[in-house]
Coordinates of C-alpha atoms in Angstrom, one line a residue:
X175 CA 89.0 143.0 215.1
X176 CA 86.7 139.8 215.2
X177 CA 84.9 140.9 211.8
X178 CA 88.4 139.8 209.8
X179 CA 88.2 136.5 209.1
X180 CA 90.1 134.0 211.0
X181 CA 92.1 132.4 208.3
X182 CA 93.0 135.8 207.7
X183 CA 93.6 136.9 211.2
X184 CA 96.0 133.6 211.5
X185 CA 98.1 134.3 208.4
X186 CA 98.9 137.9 209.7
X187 CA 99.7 136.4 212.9
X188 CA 102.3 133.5 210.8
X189 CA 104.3 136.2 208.5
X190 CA 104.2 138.5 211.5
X191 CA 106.2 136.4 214.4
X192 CA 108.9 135.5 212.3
X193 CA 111.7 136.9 214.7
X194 CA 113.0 136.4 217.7
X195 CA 110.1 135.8 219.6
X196 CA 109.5 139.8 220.2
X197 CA 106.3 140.0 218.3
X198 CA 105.0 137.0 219.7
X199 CA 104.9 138.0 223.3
X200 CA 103.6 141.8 222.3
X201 CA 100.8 139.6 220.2
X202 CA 100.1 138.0 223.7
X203 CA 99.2 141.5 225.3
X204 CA 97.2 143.1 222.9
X205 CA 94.0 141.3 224.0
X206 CA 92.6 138.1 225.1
X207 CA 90.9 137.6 221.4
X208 CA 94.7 138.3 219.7
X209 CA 96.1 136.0 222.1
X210 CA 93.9 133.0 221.2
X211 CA 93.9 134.0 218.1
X212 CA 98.1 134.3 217.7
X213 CA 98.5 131.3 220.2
X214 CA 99.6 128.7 217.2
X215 CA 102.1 131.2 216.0
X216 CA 103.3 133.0 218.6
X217 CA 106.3 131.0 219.4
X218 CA 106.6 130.1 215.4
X219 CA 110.4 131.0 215.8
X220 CA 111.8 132.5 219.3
X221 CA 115.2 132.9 220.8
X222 CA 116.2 131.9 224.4
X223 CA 119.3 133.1 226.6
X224 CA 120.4 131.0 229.3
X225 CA 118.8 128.5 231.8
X226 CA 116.4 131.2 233.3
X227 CA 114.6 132.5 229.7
X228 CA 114.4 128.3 229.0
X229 CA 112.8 127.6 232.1
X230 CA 110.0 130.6 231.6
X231 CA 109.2 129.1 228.0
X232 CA 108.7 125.8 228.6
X233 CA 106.4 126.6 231.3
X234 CA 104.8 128.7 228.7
X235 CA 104.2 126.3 226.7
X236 CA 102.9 123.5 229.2
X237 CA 100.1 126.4 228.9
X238 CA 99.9 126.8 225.7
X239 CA 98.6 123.5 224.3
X240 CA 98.3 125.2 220.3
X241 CA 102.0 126.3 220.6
X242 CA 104.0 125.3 217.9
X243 CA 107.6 126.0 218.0
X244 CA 109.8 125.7 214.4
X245 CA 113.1 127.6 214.8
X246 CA 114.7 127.9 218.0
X247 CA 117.9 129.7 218.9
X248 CA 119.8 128.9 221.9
X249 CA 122.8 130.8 223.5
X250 CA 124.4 130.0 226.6
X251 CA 125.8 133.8 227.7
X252 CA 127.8 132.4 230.5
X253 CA 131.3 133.0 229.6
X254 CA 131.5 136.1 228.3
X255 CA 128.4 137.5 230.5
X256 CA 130.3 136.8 233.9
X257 CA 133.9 137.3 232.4
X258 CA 134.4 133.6 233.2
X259 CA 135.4 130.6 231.3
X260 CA 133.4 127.9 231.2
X261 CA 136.1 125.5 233.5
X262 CA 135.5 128.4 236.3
X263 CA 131.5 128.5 235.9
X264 CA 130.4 125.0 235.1
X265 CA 126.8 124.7 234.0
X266 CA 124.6 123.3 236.7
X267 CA 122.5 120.0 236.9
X268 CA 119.5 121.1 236.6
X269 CA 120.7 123.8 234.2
X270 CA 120.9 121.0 232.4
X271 CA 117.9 119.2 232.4
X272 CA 116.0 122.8 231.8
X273 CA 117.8 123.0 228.4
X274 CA 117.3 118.9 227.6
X275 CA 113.4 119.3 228.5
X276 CA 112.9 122.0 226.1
X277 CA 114.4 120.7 222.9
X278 CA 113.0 117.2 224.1
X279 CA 109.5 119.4 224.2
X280 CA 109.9 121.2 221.2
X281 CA 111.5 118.7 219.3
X282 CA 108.4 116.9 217.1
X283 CA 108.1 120.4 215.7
X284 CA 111.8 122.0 215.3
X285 CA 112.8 122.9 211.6
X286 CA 115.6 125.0 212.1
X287 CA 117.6 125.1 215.7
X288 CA 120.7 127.2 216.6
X289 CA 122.9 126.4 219.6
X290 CA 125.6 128.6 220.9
X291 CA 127.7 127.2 224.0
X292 CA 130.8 126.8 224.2
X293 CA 131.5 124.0 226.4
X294 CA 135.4 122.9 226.3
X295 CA 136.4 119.8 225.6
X296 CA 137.8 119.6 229.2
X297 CA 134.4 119.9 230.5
X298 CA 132.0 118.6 228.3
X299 CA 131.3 115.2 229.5
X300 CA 129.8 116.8 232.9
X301 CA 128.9 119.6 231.4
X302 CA 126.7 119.8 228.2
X303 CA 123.6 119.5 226.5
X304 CA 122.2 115.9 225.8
X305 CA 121.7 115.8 222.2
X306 CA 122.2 112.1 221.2
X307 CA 119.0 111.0 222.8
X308 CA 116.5 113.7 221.4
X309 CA 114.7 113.0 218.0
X310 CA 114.2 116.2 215.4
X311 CA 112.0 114.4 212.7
X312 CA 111.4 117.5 210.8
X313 CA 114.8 119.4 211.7
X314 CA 116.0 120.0 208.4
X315 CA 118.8 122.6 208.8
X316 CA 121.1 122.7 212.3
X317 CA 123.8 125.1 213.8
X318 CA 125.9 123.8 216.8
X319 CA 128.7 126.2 217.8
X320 CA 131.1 124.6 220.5
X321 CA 132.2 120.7 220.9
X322 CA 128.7 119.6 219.9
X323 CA 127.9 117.1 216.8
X324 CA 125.9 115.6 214.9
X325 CA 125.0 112.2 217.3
X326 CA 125.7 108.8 215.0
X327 CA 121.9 107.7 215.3
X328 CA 119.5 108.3 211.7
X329 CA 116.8 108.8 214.9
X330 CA 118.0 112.0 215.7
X331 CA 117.4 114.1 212.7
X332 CA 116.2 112.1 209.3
X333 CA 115.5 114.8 207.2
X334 CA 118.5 117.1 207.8
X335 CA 119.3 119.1 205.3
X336 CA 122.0 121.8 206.5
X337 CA 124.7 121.6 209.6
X338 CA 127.4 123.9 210.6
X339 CA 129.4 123.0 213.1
X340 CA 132.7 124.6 214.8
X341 CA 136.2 123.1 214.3
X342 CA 136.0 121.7 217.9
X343 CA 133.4 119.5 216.9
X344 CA 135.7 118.0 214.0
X345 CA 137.1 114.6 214.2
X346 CA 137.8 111.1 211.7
X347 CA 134.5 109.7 212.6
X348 CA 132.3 112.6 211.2
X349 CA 132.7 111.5 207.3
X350 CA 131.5 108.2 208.1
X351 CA 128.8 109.2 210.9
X352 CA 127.2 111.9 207.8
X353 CA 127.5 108.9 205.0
X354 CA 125.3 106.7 207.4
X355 CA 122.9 108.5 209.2
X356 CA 122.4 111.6 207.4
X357 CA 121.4 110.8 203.7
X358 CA 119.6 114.0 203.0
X359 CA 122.7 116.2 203.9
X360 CA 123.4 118.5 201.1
X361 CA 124.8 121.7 202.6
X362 CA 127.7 121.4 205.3
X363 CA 129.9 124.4 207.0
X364 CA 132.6 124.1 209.4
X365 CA 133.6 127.6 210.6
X366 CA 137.2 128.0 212.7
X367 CA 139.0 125.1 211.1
X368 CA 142.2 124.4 212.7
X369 CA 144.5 122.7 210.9
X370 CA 146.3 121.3 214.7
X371 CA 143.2 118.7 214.2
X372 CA 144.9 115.4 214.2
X373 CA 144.7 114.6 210.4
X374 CA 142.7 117.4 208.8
X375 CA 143.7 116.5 205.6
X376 CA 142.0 112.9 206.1
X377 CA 139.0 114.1 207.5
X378 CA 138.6 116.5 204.5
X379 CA 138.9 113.9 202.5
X380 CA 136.4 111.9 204.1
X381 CA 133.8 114.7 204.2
X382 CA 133.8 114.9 200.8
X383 CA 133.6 111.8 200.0
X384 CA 130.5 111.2 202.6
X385 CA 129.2 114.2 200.5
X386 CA 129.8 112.7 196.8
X387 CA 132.4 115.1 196.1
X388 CA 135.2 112.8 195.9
X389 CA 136.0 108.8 195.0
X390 CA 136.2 106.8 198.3
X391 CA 139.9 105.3 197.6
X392 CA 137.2 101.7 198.1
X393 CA 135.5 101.8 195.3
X394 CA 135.9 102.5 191.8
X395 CA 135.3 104.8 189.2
X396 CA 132.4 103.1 187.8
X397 CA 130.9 101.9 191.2
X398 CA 131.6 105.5 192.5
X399 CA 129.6 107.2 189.4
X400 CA 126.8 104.8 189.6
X401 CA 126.2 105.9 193.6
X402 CA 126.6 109.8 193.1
X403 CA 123.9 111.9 194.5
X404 CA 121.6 113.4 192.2
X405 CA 121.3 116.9 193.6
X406 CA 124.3 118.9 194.0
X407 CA 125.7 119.0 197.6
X408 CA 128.2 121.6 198.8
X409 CA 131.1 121.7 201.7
X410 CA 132.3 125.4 203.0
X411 CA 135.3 125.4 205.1
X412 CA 136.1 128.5 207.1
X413 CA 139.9 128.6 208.3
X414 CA 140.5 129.6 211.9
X415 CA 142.3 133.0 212.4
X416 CA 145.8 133.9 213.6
X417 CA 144.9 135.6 216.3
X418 CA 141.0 136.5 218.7
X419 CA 139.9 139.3 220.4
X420 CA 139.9 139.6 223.4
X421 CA 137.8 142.0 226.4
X422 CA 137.9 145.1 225.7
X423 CA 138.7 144.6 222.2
X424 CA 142.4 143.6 223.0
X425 CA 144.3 141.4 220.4
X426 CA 144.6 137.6 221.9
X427 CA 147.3 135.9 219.9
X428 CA 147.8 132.3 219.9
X429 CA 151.1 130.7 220.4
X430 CA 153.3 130.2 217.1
X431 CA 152.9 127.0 216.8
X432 CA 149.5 126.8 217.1
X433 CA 149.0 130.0 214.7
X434 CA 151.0 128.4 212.1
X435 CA 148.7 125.3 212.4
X436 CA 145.7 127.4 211.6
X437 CA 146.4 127.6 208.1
X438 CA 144.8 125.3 206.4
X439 CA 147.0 122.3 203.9
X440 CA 147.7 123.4 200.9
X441 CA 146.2 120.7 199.0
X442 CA 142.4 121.8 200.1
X443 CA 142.8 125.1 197.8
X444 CA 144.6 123.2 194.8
X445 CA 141.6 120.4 195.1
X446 CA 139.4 122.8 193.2
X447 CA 136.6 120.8 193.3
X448 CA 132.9 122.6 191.6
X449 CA 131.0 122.3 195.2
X450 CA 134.0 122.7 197.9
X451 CA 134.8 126.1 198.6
X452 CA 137.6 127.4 201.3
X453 CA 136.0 130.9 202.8
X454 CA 137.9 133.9 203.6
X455 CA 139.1 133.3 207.5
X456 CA 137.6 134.0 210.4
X457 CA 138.2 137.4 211.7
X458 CA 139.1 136.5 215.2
X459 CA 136.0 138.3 216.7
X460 CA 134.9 137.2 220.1
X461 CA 132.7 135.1 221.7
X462 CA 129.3 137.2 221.7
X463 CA 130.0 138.5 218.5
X464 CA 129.9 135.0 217.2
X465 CA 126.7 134.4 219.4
X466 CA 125.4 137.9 217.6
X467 CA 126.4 136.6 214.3
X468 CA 124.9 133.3 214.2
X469 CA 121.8 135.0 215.6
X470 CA 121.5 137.6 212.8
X471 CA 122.3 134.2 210.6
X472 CA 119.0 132.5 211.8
X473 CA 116.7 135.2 211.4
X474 CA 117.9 135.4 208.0
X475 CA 117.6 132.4 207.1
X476 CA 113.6 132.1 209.0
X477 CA 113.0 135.2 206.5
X478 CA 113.7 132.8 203.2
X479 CA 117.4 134.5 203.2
X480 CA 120.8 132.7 202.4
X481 CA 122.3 132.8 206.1
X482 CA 125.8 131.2 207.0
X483 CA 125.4 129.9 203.0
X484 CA 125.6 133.4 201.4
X485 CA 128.3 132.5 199.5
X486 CA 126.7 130.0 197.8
X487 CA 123.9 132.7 196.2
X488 CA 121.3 130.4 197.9
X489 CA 117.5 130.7 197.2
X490 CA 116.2 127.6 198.3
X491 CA 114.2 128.5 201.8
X492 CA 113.6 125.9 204.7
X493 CA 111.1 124.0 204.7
X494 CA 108.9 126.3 206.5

């Protein structure tokens, strides 16, 4: 095995641990040459479950000094592991920590990350993941599924490219907080959109304004032309379904009034705007389905493929 050439021996090792972290670790045990050889590349992209599998990899990687990190997927299993809701289990402290010390560890590196927790919005200020003070300078594409957001800081993630969020993240300061401190946006997806959001209508609005889609009612024609962005930028909006499924693959439906709320105004299907496009709705799968799905989404999308933006024909990779 040492007669191949290094370089060579190191771009096997890059197009080969593009997964979940499976081929990384089996790298590790093939044989003390393969592991130093693999050690830059081994962790290229890996997926971790829980407090326990964070915990084991950053103490990996304390001894792995080479170790380079650049997609990470996170799912917090919790709730639908135990059977409980997150208000019965809270997260503990130093749960917490473990998960901030990782993404603070792997953060000068990150180009894609994925995280899957769903917090409420009962218990999120005691009981979530500290994103606003971490700094992602070469995060280009993002997925946060829960209450989690994009912090209002241009230190947190300059170059971002691509975020999806979940309806619960949704509020009026997101249009402006994207206009500000996220210039390089040109993809955005919010999946599960309830229309009981106070003022959907006027966050939709803004969004597409913050994206160039639309006029800010400020300014005017001329000044708005003169500021358009000169790449196109695109806005998918998933409606929330009428009803979930529950254990056991039971049917969970929603009060009345709030299923009639989750159909989305009117006036976003009769916009017909060239870059905003309203998806078919969500399904109404649960909660590790979802985790499954924007899993299978990430992989995809480390393997040059479209992702959550297949609807959109996509070919332009991450910068990988």
């Amino acid at each position: 095995m040492s007669k191949l050439p290094l370089e060579i021996w190191r771009e096997i090792c890059c197009l080969a641990c593009k997964d979940d972290g499976t081929t990384g670790r089996s790298l590790g045990l093939v044989s003390q040459y393969v592991r130093s050889v693999s050690e830059e590349y081994r962790y290229y992209s890996i997926a971790v479950a829980g407090p326990r599998q964070v915990r084991g990899l950053h103490e990996v990687l304390k001894s792995a000094p080479l170790a380079r990190v650049r997609h990470l997927y996170f799912v917090d299993p919790r709730d639908y592991v135990s059977g409980l809701s997150v208000v019965v289990l809270p997260r503990r402290t130093e749960d917490i920590a473990a998960i901030n010390n990782l993404l603070e560890a792997v953060s000068p590196t990150l180009f894609s990350l994925t995280i899957v927790s769903h917090t409420t919005r009962q218990t999120f200020n005691g009981d979530h993941i500290a994103l606003h003070p971490l700094q992602f300078p070469l995060l280009t594409e993002l997925t946060l599924r829960g209450c989690y957001t994009v912090p209002p800081t241009e230190l947190f993630a300059p170059r971002l490219a691509r975020l999806h969020i979940s309806s619960e993240a949704v509020n009026r300061s997101l249009g402006q907080s994207l206009s500000k401190y996220y210039s390089e946006l040109t993809h955005l997806r919010i999946s599960r959109l309830m229309e009981f959001i106070s003022d959907i209508l006027g966050i939709m609005e803004d969004l597409t304004s913050a994206m160039g889609l639309r006029r800010p009612p400020t300014e005017s024609q001329d000044e708005w032309v003169s500021t358009m962005p000169t790449i196109p930028r695109y806005i998918l909006i998933q409606p929330g379904p009428e009803s979930w499924q529950g254990s056991e693959g039971r049917v969970v439906l929603s009060d009345p009034r709030r299923r009639r709320g989750m159909l989305l105004p009117l006036q976003l299907y009769e916009w017909r705007l060239k870059y905003f496009t309203v998806l078919p709705p969500h399904v109404g799968y649960g909660r590790e389905r979802e985790a499954e799905l924007a899993k299978a989404e990430w992989l995809d999308r480390i393997n040059w493929g479209p992702g959550c933006w297949d609807i959109l024909n996509a070919n332009k990779p991450l910068s990988l």
